[in-house]
N, CA, C and O atoms as a DFTB+ gen file, in Angstrom:
544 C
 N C O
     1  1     -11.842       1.546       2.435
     2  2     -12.553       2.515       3.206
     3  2     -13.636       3.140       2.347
     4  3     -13.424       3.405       1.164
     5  1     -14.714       3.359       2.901
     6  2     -15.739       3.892       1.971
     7  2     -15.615       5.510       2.112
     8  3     -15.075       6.035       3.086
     9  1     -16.009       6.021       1.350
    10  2     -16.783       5.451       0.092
    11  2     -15.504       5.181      -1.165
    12  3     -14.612       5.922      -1.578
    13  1     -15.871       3.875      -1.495
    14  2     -14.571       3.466      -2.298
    15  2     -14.344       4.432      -3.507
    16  3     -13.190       4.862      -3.522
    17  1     -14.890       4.747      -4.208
    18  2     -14.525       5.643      -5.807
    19  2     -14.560       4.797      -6.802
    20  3     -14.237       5.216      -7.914
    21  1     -14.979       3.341      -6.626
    22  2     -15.190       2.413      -7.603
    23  2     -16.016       1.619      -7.508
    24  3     -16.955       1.901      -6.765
    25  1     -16.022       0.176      -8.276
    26  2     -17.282      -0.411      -8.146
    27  2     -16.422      -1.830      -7.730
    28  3     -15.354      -1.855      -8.342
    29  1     -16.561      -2.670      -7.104
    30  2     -16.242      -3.491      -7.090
    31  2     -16.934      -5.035      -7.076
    32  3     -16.629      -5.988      -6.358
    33  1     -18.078      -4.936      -8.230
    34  2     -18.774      -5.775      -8.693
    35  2     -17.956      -6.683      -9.507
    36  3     -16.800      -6.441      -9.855
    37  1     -18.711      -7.880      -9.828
    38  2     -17.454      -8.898     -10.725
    39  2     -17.626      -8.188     -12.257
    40  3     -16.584      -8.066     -12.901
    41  1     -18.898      -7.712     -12.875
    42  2     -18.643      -6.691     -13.766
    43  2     -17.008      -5.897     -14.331
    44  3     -16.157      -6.004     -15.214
    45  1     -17.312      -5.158     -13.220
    46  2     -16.017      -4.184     -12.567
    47  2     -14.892      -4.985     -12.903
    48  3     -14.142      -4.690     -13.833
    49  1     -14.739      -6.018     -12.161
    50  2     -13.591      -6.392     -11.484
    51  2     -12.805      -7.324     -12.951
    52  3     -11.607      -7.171     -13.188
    53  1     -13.567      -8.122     -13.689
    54  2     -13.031      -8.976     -14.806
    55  2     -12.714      -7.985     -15.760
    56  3     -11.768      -8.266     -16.497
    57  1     -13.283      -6.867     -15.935
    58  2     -13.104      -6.005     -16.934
    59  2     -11.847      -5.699     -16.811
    60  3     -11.211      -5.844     -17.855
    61  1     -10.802      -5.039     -15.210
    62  2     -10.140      -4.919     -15.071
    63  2      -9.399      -6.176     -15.054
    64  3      -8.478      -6.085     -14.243
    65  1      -9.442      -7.472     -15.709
    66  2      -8.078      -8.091     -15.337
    67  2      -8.530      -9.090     -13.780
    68  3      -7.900     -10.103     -13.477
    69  1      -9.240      -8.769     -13.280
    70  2      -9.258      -8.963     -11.892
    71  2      -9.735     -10.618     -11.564
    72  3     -10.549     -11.004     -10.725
    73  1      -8.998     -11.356     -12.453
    74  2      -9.940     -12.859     -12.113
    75  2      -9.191     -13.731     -10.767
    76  3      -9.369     -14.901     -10.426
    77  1      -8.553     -12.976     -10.338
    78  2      -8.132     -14.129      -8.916
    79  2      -8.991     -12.810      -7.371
    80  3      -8.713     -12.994      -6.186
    81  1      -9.700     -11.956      -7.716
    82  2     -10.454     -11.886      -6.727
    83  2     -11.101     -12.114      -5.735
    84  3     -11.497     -11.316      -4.886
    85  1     -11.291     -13.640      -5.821
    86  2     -12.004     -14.584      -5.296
    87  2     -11.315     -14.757      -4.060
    88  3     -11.740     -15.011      -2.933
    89  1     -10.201     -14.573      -4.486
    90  2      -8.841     -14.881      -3.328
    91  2      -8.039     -13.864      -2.737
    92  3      -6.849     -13.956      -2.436
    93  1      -8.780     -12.904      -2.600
    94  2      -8.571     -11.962      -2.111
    95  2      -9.102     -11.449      -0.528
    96  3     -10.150     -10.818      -0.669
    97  1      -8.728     -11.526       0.784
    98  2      -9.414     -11.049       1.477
    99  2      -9.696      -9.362       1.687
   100  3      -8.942      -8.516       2.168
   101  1     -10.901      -9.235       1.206
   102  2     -11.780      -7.594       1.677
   103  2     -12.645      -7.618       2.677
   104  3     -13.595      -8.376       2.879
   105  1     -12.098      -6.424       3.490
   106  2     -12.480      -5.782       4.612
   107  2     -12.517      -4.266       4.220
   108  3     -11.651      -3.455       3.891
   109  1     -13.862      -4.216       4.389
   110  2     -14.739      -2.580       4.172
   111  2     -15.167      -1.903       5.473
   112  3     -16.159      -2.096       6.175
   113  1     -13.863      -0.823       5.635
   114  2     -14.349       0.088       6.696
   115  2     -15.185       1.110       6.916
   116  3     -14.379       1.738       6.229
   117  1     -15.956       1.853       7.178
   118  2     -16.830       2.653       6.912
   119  2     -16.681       4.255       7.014
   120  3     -17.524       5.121       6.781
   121  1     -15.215       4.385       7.476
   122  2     -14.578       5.413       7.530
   123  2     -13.024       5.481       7.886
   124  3     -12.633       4.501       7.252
   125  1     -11.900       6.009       8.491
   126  2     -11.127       6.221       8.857
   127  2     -10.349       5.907      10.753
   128  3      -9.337       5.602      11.384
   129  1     -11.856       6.303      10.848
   130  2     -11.530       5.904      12.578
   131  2     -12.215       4.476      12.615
   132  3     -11.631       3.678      13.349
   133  1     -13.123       4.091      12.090
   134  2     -13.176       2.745      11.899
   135  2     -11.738       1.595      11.729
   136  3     -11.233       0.768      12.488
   137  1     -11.441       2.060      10.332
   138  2     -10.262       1.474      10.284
   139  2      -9.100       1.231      10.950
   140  3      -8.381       0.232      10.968
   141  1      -8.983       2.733      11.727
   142  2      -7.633       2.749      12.870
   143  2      -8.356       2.404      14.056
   144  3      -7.641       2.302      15.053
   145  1      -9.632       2.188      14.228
   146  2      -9.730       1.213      15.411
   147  2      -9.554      -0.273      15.581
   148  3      -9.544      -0.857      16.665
   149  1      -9.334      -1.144      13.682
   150  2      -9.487      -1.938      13.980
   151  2      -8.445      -2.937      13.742
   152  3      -8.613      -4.128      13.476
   153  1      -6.842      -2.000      13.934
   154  2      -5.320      -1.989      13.539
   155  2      -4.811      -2.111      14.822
   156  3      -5.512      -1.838      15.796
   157  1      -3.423      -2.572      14.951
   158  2      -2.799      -2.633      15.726
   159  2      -1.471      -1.203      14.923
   160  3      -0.713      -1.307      13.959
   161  1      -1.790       0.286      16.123
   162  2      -1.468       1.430      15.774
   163  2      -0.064       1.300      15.254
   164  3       0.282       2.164      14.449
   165  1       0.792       0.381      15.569
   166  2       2.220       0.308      15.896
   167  2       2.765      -0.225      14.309
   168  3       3.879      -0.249      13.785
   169  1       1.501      -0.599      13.882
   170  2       2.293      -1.416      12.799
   171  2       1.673      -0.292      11.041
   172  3       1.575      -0.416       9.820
   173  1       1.497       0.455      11.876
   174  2       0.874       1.863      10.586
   175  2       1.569       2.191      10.035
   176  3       2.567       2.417      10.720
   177  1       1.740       2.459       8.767
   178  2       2.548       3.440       8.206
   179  2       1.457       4.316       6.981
   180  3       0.614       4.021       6.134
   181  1       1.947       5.222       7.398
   182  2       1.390       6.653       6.799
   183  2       2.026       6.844       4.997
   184  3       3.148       7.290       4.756
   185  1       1.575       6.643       4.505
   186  2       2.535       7.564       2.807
   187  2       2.172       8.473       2.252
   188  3       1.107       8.786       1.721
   189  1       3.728       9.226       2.463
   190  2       2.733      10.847       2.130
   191  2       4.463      11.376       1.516
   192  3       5.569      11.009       1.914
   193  1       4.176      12.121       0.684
   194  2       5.151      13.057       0.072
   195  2       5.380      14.196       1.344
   196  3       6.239      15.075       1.270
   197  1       4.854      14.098       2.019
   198  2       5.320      15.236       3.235
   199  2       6.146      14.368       4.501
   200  3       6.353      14.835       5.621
   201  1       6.315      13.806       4.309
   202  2       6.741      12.701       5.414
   203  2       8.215      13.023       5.486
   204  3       8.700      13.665       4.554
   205  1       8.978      12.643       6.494
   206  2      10.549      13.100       6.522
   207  2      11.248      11.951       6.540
   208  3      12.382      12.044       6.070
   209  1      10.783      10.463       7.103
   210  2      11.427       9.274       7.096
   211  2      11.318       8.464       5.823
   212  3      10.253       7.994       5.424
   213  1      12.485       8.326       5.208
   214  2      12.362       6.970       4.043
   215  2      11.430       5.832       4.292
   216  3      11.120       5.334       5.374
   217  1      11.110       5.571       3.308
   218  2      10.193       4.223       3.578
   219  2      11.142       2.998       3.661
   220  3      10.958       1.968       4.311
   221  1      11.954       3.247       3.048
   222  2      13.199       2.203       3.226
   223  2      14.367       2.248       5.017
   224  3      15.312       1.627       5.504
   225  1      13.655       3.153       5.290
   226  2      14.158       3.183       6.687
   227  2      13.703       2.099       8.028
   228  3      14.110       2.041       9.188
   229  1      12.772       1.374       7.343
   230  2      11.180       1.157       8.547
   231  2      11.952      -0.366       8.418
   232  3      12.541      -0.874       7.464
   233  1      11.740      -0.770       9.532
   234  2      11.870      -2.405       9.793
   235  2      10.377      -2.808       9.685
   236  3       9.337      -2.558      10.293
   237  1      10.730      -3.478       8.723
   238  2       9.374      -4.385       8.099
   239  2       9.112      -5.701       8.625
   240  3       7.966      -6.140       8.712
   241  1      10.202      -6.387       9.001
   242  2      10.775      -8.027       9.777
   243  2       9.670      -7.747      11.266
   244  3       9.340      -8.745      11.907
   245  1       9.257      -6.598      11.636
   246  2       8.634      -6.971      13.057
   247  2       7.363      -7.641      12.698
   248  3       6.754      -7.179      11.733
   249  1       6.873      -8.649      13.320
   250  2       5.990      -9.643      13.365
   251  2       4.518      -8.975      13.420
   252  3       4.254      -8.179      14.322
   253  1       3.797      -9.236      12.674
   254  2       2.492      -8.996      12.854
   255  2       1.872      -7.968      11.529
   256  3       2.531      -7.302      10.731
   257  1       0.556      -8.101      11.623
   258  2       0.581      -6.861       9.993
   259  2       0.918      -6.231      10.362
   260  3       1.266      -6.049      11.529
   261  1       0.964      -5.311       9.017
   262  2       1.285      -3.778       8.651
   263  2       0.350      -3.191       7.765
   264  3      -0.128      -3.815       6.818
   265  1       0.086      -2.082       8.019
   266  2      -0.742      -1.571       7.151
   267  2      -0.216      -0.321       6.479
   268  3       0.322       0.568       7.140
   269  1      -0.318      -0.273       5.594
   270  2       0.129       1.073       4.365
   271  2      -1.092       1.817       4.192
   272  3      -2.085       1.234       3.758
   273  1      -1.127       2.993       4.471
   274  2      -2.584       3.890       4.298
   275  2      -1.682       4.870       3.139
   276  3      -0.494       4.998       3.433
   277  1      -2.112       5.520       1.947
   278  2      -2.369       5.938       1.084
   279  2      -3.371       6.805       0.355
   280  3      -4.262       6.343      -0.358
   281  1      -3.217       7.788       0.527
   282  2      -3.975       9.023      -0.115
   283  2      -4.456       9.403      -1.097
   284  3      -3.705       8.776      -1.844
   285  1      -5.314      10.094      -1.981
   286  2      -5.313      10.227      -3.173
   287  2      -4.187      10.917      -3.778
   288  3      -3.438      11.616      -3.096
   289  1      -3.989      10.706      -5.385
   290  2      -2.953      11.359      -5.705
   291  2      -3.098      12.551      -6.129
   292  3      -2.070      13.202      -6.316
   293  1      -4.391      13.162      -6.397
   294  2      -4.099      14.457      -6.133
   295  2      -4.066      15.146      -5.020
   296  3      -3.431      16.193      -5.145
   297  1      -4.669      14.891      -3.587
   298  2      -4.863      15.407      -2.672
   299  2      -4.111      14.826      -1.564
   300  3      -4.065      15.440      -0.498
   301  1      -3.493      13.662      -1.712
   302  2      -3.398      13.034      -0.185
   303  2      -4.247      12.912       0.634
   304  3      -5.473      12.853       0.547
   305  1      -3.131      12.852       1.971
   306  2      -4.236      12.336       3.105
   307  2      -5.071      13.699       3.763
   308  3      -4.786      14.786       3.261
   309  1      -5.867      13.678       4.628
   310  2      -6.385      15.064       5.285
   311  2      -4.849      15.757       6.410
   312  3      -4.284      14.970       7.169
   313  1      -4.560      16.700       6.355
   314  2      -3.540      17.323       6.652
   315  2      -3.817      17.091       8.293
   316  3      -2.932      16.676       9.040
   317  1      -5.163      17.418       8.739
   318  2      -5.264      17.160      10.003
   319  2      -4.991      15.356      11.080
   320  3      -4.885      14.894      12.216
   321  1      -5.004      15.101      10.013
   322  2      -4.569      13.168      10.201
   323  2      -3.443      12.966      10.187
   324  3      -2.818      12.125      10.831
   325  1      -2.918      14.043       9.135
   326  2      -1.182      13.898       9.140
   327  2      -0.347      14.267      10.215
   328  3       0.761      13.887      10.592
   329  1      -1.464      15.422      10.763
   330  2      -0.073      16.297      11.965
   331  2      -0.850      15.158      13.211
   332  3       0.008      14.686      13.956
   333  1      -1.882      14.811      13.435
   334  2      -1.583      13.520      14.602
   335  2      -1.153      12.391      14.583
   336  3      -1.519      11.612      15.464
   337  1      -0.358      12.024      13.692
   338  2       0.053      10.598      13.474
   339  2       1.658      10.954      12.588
   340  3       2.037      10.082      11.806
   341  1       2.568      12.282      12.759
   342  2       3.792      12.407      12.140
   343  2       5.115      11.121      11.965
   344  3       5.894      10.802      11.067
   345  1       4.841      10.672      13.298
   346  2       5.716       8.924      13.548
   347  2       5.488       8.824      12.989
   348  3       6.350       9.214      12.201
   349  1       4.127       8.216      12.129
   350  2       3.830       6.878      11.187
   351  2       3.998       7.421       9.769
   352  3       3.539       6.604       8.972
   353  1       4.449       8.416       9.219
   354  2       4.451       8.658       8.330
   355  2       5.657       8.204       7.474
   356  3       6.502       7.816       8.281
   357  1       6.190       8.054       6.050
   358  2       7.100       7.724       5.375
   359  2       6.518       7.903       4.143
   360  3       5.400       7.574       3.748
   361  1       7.814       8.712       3.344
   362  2       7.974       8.473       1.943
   363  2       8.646       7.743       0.798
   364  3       9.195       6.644       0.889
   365  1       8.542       8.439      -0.217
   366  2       9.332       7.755      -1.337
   367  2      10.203       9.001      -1.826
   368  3       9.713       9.952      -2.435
   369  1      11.447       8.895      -1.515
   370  2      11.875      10.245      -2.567
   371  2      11.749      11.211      -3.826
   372  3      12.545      10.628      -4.561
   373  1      11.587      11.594      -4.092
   374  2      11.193      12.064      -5.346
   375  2      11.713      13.672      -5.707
   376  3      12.189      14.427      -4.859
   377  1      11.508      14.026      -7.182
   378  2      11.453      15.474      -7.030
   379  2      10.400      16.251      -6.710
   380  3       9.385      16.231      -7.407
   381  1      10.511      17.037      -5.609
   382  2       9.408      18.365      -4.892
   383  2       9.195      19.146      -6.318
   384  3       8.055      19.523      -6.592
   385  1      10.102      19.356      -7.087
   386  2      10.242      20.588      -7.314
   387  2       9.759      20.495      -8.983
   388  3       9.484      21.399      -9.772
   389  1       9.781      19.066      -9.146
   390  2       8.848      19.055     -10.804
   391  2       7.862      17.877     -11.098
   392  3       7.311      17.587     -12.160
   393  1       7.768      17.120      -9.557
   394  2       6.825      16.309      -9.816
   395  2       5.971      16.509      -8.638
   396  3       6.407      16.435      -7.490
   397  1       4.557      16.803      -8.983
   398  2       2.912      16.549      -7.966
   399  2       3.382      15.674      -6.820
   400  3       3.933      15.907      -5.744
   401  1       2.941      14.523      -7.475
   402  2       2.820      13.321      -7.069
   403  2       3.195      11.997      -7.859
   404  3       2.965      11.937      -9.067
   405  1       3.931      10.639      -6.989
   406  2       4.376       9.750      -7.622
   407  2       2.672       8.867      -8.028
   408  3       1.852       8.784      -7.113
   409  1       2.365       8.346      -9.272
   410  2       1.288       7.595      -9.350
   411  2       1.086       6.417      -8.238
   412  3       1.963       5.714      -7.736
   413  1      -0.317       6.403      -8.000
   414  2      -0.611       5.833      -6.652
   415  2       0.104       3.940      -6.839
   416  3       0.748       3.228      -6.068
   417  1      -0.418       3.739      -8.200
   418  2      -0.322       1.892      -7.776
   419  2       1.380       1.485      -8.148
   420  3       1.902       0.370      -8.162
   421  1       1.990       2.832      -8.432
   422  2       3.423       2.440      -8.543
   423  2       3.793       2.463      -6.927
   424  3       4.524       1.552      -6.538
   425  1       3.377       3.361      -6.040
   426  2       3.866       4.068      -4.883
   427  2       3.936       2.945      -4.171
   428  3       4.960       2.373      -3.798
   429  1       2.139       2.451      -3.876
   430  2       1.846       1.010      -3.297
   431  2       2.690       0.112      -3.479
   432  3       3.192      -0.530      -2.557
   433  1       3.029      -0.092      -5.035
   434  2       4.082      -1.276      -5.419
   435  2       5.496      -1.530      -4.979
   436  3       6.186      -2.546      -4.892
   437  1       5.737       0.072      -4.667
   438  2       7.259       0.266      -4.116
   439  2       7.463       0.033      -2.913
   440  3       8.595      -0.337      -2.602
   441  1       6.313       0.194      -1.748
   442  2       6.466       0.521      -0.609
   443  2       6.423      -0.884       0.023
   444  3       7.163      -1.284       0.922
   445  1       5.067      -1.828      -0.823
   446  2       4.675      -3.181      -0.319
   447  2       5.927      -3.896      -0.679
   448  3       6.148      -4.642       0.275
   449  1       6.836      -4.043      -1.549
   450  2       7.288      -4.446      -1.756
   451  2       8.681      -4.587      -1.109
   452  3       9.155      -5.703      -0.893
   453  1       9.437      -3.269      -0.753
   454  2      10.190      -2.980       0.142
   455  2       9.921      -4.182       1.470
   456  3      10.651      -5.076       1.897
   457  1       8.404      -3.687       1.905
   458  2       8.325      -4.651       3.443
   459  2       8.225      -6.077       2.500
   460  3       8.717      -6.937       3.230
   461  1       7.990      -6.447       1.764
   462  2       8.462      -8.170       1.506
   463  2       9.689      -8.612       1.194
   464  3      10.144      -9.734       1.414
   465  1      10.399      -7.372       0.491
   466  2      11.516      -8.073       0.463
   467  2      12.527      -8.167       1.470
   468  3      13.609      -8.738       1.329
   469  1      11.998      -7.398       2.799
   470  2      12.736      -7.467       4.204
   471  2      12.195      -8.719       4.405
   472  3      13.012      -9.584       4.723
   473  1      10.842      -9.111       4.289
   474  2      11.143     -10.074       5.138
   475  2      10.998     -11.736       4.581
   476  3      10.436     -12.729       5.042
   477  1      11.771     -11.480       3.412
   478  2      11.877     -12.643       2.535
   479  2      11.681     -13.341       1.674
   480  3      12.196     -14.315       1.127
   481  1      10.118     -12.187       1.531
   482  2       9.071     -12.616       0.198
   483  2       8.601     -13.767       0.698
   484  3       8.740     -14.795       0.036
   485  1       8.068     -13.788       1.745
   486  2       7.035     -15.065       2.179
   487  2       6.277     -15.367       1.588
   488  3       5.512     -14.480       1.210
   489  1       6.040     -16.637       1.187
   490  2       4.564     -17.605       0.454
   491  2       4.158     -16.751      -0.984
   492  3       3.094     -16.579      -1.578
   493  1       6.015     -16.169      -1.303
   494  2       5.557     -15.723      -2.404
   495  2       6.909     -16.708      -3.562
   496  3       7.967     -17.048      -3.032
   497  1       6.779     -16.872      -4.311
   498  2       7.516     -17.719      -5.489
   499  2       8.716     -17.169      -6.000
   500  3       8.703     -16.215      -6.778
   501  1       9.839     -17.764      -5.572
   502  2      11.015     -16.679      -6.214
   503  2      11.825     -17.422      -7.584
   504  3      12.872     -17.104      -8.148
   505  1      10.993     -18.380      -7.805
   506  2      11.100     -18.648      -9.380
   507  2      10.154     -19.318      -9.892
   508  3       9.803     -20.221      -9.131
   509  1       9.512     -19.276     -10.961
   510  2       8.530     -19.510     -11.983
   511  2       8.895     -20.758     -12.351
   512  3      10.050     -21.092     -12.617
   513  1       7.899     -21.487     -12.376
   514  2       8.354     -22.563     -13.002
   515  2       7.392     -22.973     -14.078
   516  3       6.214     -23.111     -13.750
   517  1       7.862     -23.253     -15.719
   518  2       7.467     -22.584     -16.618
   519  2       6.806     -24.111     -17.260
   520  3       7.367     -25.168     -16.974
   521  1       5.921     -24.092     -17.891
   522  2       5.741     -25.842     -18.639
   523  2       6.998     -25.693     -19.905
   524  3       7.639     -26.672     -20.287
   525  1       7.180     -24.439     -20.394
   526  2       8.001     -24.178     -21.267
   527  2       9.026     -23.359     -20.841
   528  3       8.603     -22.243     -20.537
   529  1      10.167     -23.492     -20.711
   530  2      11.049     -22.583     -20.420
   531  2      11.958     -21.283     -21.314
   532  3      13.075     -21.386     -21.822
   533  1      11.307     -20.422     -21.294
   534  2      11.841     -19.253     -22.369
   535  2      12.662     -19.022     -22.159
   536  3      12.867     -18.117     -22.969
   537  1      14.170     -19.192     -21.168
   538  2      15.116     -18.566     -21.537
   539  2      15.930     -19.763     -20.916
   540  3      16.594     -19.692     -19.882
   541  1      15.770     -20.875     -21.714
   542  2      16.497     -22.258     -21.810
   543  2      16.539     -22.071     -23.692
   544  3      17.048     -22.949     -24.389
């Protein structure tokens, strides 16, 4: 969603590590209602430290994307987005009471991951197969 907060030139992107980019599909929305116009609403999920449903609660197995929307970590999402869309919301547990916020690309990591491993880890590799095997 723009405006991104980064650059995502190949510059950018190798510096970070980023050499399978290529293979990546990006889609640049131009705002917010852009984006939720161009979703199927049902399959939203909201992440927010204010949220009351586990993220581990959500059936991930229903067919079709899903989308994870994500906030900044200091600010989150706009509060007014939050109170019209309370369904779609879900968290990650944590402590209220001595931690801000969980860091964003751990949060992502926890949440995406949750919905793959419901639904099997599709077209993803559940063992490595090594030219050398390190723990042979």
């Amino acid at each position: 969603m723009k405006p991104l907060g980064f650059s995502t030139d190949d510059k950018h992107m190798k510096r970070a590590g980023l050499d399978y980019w290529d293979k990546v599909k990006v889609v640049y929305h131009d705002d917010l209602v852009a984006f939720l116009d161009s979703i199927d609403l049902d399959h939203l999920y909201i992440v927010s430290k204010f949220a009351e449903r586990d993220y581990s609660e959500v059936d991930y197995t229903i067919a079709g994307d899903h989308y994870f929307l994500f906030g900044k970590e200091t600010t989150g999402l706009p509060e007014g987005f939050m109170r019209r869309y309370p369904e779609k919301a879900i968290r990650i547990p944590q402590d209220d009471n001595n931690i801000r916020a969980l860091n964003l690309s751990n949060t992502a990591a926890i949440v995406i991951y949750e919905a793959l491993r419901q639904q099997g880890f599709p077209n993803l590799a559940r063992v490595h197969k090594y030219p050398f095997d390190k723990l042979k």
